[in-house]
CSV table of C-alpha atoms in Angstrom, one decimal:
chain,number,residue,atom,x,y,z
L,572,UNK,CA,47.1,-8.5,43.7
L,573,UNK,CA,46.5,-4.9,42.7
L,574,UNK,CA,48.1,-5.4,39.4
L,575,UNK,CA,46.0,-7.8,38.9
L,576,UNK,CA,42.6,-6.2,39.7
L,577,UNK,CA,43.9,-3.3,37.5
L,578,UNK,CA,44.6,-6.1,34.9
L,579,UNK,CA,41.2,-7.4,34.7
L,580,UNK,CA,39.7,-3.8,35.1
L,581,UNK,CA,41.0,-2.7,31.7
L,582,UNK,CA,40.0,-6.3,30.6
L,583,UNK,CA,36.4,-5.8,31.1
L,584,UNK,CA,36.4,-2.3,30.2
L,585,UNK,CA,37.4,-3.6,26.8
L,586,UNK,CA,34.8,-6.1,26.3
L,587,UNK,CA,32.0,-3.7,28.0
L,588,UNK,CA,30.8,-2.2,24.7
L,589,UNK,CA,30.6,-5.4,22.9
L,590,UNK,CA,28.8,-7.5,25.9
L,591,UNK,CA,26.5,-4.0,25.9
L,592,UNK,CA,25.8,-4.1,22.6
L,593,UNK,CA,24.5,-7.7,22.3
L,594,UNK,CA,22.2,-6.8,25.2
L,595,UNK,CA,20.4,-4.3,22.7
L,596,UNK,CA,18.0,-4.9,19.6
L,597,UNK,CA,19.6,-3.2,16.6
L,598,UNK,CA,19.7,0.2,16.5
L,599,UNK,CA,16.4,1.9,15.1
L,600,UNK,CA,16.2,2.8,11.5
L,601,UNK,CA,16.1,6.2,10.7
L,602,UNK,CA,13.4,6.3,8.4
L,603,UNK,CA,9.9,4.8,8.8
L,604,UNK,CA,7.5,4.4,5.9
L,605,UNK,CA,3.9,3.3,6.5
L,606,UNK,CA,2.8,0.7,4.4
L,607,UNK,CA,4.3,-1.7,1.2
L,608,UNK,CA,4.2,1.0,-1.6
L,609,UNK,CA,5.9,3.6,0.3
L,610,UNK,CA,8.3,1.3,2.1
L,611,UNK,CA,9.1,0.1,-1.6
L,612,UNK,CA,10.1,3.4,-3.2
L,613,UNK,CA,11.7,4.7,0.2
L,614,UNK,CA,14.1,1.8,-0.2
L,615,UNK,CA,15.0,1.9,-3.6
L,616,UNK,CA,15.5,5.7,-3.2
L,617,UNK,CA,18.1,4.8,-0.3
L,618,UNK,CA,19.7,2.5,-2.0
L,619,UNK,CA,23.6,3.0,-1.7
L,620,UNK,CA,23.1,5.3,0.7
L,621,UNK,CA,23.8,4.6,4.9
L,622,UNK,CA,20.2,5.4,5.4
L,623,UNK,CA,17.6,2.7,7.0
L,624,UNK,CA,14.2,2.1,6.7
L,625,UNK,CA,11.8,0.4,8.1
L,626,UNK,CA,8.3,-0.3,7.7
L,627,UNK,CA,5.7,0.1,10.2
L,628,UNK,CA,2.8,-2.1,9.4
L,629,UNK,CA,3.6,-5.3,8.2
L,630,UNK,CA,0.3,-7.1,8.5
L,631,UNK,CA,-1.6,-8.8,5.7
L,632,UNK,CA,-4.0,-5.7,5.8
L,633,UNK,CA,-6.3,-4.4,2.7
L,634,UNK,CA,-7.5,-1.4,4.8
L,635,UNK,CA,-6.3,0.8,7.7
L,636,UNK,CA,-9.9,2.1,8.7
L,637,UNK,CA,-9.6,0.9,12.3
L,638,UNK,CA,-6.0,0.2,12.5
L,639,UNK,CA,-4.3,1.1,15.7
L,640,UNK,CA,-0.3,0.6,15.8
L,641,UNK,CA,1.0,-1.8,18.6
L,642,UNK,CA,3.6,-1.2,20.9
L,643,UNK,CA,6.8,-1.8,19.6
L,644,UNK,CA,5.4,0.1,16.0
L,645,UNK,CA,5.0,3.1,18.4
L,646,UNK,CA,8.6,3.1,19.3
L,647,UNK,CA,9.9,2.4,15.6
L,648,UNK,CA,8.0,5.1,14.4
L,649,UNK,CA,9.4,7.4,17.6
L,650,UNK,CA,12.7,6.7,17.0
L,651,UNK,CA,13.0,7.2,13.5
L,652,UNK,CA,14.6,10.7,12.2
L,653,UNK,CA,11.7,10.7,9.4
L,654,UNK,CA,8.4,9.3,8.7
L,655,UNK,CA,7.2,8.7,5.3
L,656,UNK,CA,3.2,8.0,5.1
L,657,UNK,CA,1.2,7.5,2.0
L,658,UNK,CA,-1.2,10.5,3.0
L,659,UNK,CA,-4.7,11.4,1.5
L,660,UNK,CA,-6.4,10.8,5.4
L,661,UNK,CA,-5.2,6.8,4.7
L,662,UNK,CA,-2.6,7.2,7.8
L,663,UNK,CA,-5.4,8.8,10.6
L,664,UNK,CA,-4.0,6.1,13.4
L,665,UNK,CA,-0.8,8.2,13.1
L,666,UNK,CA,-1.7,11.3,14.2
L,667,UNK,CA,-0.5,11.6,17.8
L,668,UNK,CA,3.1,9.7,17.1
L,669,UNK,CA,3.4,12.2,14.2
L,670,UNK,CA,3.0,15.6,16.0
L,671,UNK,CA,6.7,17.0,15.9
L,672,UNK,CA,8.0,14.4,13.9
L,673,UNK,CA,9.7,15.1,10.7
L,674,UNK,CA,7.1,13.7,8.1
L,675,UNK,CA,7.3,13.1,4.1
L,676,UNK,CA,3.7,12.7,2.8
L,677,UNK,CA,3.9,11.1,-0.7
L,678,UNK,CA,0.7,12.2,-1.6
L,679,UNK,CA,1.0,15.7,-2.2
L,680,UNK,CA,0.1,17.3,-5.4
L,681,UNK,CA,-2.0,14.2,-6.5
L,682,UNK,CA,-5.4,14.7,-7.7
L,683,UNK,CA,-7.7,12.7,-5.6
L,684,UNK,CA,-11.0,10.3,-6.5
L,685,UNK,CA,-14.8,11.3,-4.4
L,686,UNK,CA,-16.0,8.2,-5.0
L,687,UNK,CA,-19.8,8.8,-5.1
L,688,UNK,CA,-21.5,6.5,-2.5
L,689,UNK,CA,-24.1,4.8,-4.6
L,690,UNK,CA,-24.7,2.0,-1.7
L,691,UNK,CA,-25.7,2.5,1.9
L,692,UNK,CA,-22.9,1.1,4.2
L,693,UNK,CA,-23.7,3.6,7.4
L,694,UNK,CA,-23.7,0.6,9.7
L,695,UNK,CA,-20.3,0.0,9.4
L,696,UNK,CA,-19.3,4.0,10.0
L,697,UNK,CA,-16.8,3.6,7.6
L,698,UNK,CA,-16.9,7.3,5.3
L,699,UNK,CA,-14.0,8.6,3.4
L,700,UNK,CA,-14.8,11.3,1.3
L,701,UNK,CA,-11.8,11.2,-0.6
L,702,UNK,CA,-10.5,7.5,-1.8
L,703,UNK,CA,-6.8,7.5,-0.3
L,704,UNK,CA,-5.7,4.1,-2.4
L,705,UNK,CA,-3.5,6.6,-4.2
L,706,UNK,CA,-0.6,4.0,-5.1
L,707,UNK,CA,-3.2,2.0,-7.4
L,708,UNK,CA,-2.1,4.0,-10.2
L,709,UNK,CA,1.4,4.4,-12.0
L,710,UNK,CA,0.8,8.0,-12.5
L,711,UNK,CA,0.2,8.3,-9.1
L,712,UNK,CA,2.8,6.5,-8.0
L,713,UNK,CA,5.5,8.4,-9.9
L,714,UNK,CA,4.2,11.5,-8.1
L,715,UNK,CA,4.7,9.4,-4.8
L,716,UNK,CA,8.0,9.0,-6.1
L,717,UNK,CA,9.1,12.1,-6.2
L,718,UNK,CA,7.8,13.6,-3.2
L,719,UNK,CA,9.4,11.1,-1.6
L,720,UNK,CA,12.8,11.5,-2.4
L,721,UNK,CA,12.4,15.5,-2.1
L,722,UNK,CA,11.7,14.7,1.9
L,723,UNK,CA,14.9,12.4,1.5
L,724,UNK,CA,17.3,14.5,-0.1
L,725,UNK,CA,16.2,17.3,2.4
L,726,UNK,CA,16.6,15.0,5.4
L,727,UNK,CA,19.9,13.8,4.0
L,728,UNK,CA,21.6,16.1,1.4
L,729,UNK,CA,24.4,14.4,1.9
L,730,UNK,CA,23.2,11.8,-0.1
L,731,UNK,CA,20.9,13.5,-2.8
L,732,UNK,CA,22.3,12.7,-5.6
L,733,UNK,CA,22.2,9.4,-4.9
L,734,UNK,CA,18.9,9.5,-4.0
L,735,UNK,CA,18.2,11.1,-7.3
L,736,UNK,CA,19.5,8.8,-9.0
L,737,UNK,CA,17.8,6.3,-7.7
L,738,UNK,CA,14.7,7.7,-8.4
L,739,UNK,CA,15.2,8.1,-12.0
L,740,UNK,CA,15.6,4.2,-12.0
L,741,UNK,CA,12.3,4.3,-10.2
L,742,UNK,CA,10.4,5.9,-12.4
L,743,UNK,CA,12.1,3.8,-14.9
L,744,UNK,CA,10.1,1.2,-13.5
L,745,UNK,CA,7.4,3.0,-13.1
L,746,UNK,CA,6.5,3.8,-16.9
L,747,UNK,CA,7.4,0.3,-17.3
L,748,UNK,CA,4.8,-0.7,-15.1
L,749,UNK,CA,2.2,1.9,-16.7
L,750,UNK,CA,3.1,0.8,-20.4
L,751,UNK,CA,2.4,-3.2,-19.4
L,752,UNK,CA,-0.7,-2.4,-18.3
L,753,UNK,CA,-1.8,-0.3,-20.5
L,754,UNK,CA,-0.6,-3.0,-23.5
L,755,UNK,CA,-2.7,-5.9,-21.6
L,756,UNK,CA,-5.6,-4.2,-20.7
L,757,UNK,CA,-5.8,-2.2,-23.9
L,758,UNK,CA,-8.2,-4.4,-25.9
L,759,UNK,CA,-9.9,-6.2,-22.9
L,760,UNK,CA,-13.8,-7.9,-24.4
L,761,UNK,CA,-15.2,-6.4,-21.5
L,762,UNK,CA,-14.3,-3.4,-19.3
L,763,UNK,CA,-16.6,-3.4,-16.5
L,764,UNK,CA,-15.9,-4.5,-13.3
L,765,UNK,CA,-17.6,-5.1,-9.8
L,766,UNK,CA,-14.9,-5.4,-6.6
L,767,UNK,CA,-15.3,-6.6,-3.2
L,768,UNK,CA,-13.2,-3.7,-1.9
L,769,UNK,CA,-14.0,0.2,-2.6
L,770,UNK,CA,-9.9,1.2,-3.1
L,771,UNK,CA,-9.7,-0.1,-7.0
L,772,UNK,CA,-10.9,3.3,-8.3
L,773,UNK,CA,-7.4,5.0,-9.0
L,774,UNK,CA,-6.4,1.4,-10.7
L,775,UNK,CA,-9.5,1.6,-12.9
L,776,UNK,CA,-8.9,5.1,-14.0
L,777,UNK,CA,-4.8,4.3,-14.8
L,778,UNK,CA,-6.3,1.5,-17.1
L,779,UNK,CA,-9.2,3.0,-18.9
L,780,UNK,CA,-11.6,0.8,-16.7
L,781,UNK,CA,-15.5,1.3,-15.3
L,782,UNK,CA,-16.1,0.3,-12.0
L,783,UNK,CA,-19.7,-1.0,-11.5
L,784,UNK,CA,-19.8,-1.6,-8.0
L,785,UNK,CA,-17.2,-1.8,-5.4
L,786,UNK,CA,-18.6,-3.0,-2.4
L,787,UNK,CA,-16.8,-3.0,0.9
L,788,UNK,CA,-17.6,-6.2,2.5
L,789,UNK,CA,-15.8,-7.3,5.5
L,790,UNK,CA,-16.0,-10.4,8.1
L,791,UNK,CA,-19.2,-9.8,9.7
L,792,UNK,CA,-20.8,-6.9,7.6
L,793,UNK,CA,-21.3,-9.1,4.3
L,794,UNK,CA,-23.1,-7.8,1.5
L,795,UNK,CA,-27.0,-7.8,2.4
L,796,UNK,CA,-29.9,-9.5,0.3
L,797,UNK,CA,-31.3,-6.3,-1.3
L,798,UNK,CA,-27.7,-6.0,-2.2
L,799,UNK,CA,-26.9,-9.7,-3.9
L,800,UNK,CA,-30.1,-8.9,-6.2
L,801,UNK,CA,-29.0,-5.8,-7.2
L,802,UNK,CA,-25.0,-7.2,-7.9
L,803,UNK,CA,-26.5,-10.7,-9.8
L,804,UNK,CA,-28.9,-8.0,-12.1
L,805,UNK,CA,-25.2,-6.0,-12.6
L,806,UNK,CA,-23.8,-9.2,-13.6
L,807,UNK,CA,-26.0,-10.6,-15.7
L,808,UNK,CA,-27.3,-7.1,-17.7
L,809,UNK,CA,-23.6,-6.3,-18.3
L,810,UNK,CA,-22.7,-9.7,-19.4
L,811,UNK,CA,-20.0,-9.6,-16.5
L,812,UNK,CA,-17.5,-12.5,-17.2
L,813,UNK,CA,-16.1,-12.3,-13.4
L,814,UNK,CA,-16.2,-10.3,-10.4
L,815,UNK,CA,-12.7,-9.2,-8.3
L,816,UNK,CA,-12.2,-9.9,-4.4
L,817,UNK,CA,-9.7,-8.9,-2.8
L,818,UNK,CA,-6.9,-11.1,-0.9
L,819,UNK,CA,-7.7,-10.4,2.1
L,820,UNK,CA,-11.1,-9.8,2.1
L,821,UNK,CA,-14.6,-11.5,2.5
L,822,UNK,CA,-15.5,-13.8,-0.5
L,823,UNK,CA,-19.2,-14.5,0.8
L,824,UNK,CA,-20.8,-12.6,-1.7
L,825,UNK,CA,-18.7,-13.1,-4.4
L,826,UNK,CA,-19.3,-17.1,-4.2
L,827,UNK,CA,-23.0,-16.2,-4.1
L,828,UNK,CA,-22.7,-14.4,-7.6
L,829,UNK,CA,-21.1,-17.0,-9.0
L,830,UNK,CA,-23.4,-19.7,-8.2
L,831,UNK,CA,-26.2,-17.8,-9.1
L,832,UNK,CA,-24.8,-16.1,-12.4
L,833,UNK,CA,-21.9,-18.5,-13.4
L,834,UNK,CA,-19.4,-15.4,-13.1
L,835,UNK,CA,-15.8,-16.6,-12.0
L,836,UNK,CA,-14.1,-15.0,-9.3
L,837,UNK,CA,-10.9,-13.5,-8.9
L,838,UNK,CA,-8.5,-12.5,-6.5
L,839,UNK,CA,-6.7,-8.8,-7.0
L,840,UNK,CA,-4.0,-7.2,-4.3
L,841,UNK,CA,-4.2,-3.7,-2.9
L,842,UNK,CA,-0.4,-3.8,-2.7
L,843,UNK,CA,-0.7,-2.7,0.7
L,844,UNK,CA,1.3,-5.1,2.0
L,845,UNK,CA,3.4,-8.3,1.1
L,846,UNK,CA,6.5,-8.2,-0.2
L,847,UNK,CA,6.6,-6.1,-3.5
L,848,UNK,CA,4.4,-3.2,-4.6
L,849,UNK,CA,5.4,-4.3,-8.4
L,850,UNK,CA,5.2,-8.1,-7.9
L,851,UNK,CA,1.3,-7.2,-6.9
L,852,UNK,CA,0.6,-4.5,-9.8
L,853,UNK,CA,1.9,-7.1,-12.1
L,854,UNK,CA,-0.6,-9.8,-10.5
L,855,UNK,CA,-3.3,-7.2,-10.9
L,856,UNK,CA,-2.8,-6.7,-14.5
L,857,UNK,CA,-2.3,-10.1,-15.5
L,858,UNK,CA,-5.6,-11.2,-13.3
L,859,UNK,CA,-7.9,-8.6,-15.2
L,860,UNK,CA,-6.6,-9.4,-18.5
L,861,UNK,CA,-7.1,-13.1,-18.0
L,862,UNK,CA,-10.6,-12.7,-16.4
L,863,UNK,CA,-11.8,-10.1,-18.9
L,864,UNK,CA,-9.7,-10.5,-22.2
């Protein structure tokens, strides 16, 4: 009988780790990256490499202005070894989780856009003095890049040169992404443009374009009737073709002016989240050339 006992103690103390281990949710990735453009490159600069990464918000979201992370985003972005956030004041739900973290913020050393308010929007209390949609452009982005895989390779030196590598494939892409648009948008009929979202700025500047108006009109805080005049006399003076939404956002106004003007509408991406921060550049480029070519 004690042989026995002894017998199915080494028995179980066999199978312990496994039955343990499929009590737990895999183990947390050791790198966290904010949102789709910087969860994008973060990948493709670990590539090869044993490093993880996860990203933290994963909603269909065009803005971050009164985001707040839920619970089990609070423990990914504890448990990760390194947090990589866009930066430019776009990440300020962050700031408690990141005090004494390890951080990477992509945008250093990027020149950024004061958007000069030309509308007044105080009732929603939304101010940014500096535009944080950073990722809009391919310059930009490059310079995201970069800083990005200098946090890596420091984290991880282990694997920096295959993290440097990877990054040159990157920015491959990158300039590739830069040179499309620059081919299609290059002779566009009309380069004006009025948005339903105030974060196309850094896209307009990659592409040699003049934003109008971009008005920020959410569920509940719709463009107001002193405003519709003043966006169907844009439309109409300009000779506007279309105006842009964006995918997640209101279209209220936007079906207004085109009733009253016979402007289409289109529908651009922040690339803030989805699947692919290319796949929605691409879409972008290929929307304005098609709505103002």
């Amino acid at each position: 009988m004690k042989r026995s006992m002894i017998v199915l103690g080494l028995i179980a103390s066999l199978f312990l780790p496994v039955l343990s281990g499929c009590s737990k949710d895999t183990p947390p990735a050791q790198v966290a990256a904010t949102t789709l453009p910087v969860y994008d490159f973060t990948s493709r600069i670990c590539q090869d490499t044993p490093v993880t990464v996860t990203r933290l918000v994963t909603e269909q979201v065009s803005c971050l202005h009164d985001y707040s992370l839920n619970v089990g985003q609070v423990r990914a972005a504890e448990a990760a070894e390194l947090i990589v956030i866009s930066g430019a004041g776009l990440e300020e739900f962050l700031d408690d989780v990141l005090e004494g973290k390890d951080a990477v913020d992509a945008s250093v050393g990027i020149s950024l856009i004061c958007p000069e308010e030309e509308h007044d929007h105080e009732e929603d209390g939304h101010h940014h003095e500096e535009d944080p949609h950073i990722w809009l452009s391919p310059e930009n982005g490059k310079i995201m890049a970069q800083n990005i895989c200098a946090g890596l390779s420091a984290q991880y030196p282990a694997y920096a040169e295959t993290m440097n590598r990877n990054l040159m494939e990157l920015l491959a892409e990158l300039d590739k992404l830069e040179k499309y648009g620059q081919e299609q948008l290059g002779n566009l009929s009309c380069r004006e443009l009025i948005t339903f979202h105030d974060g196309f700025s850094y896209f307009a500047q990659a592409f040699d374009l003049t934003i109008l108006e971009a008005i920020e009109e959410e569920s509940g805080s719709e463009a107001s009737a002193k405003e519709l005049i003043h966006l169907i006399s844009q439309v109409e003076s300009h000779s506007l073709p279309a105006v842009f939404t964006e995918k997640t956002g209101s279209v209220s106004a936007a079906g207004i002016l085109s009733r009253e003007t016979g402007c289409a509408v289109y529908t651009l991406d922040m690339a803030m989240s989805g699947d692919s921060y290319f796949d929605a550049m691409y879409h972008n480029i290929d929307t304005i050339k098609e709505a103002l070519q």
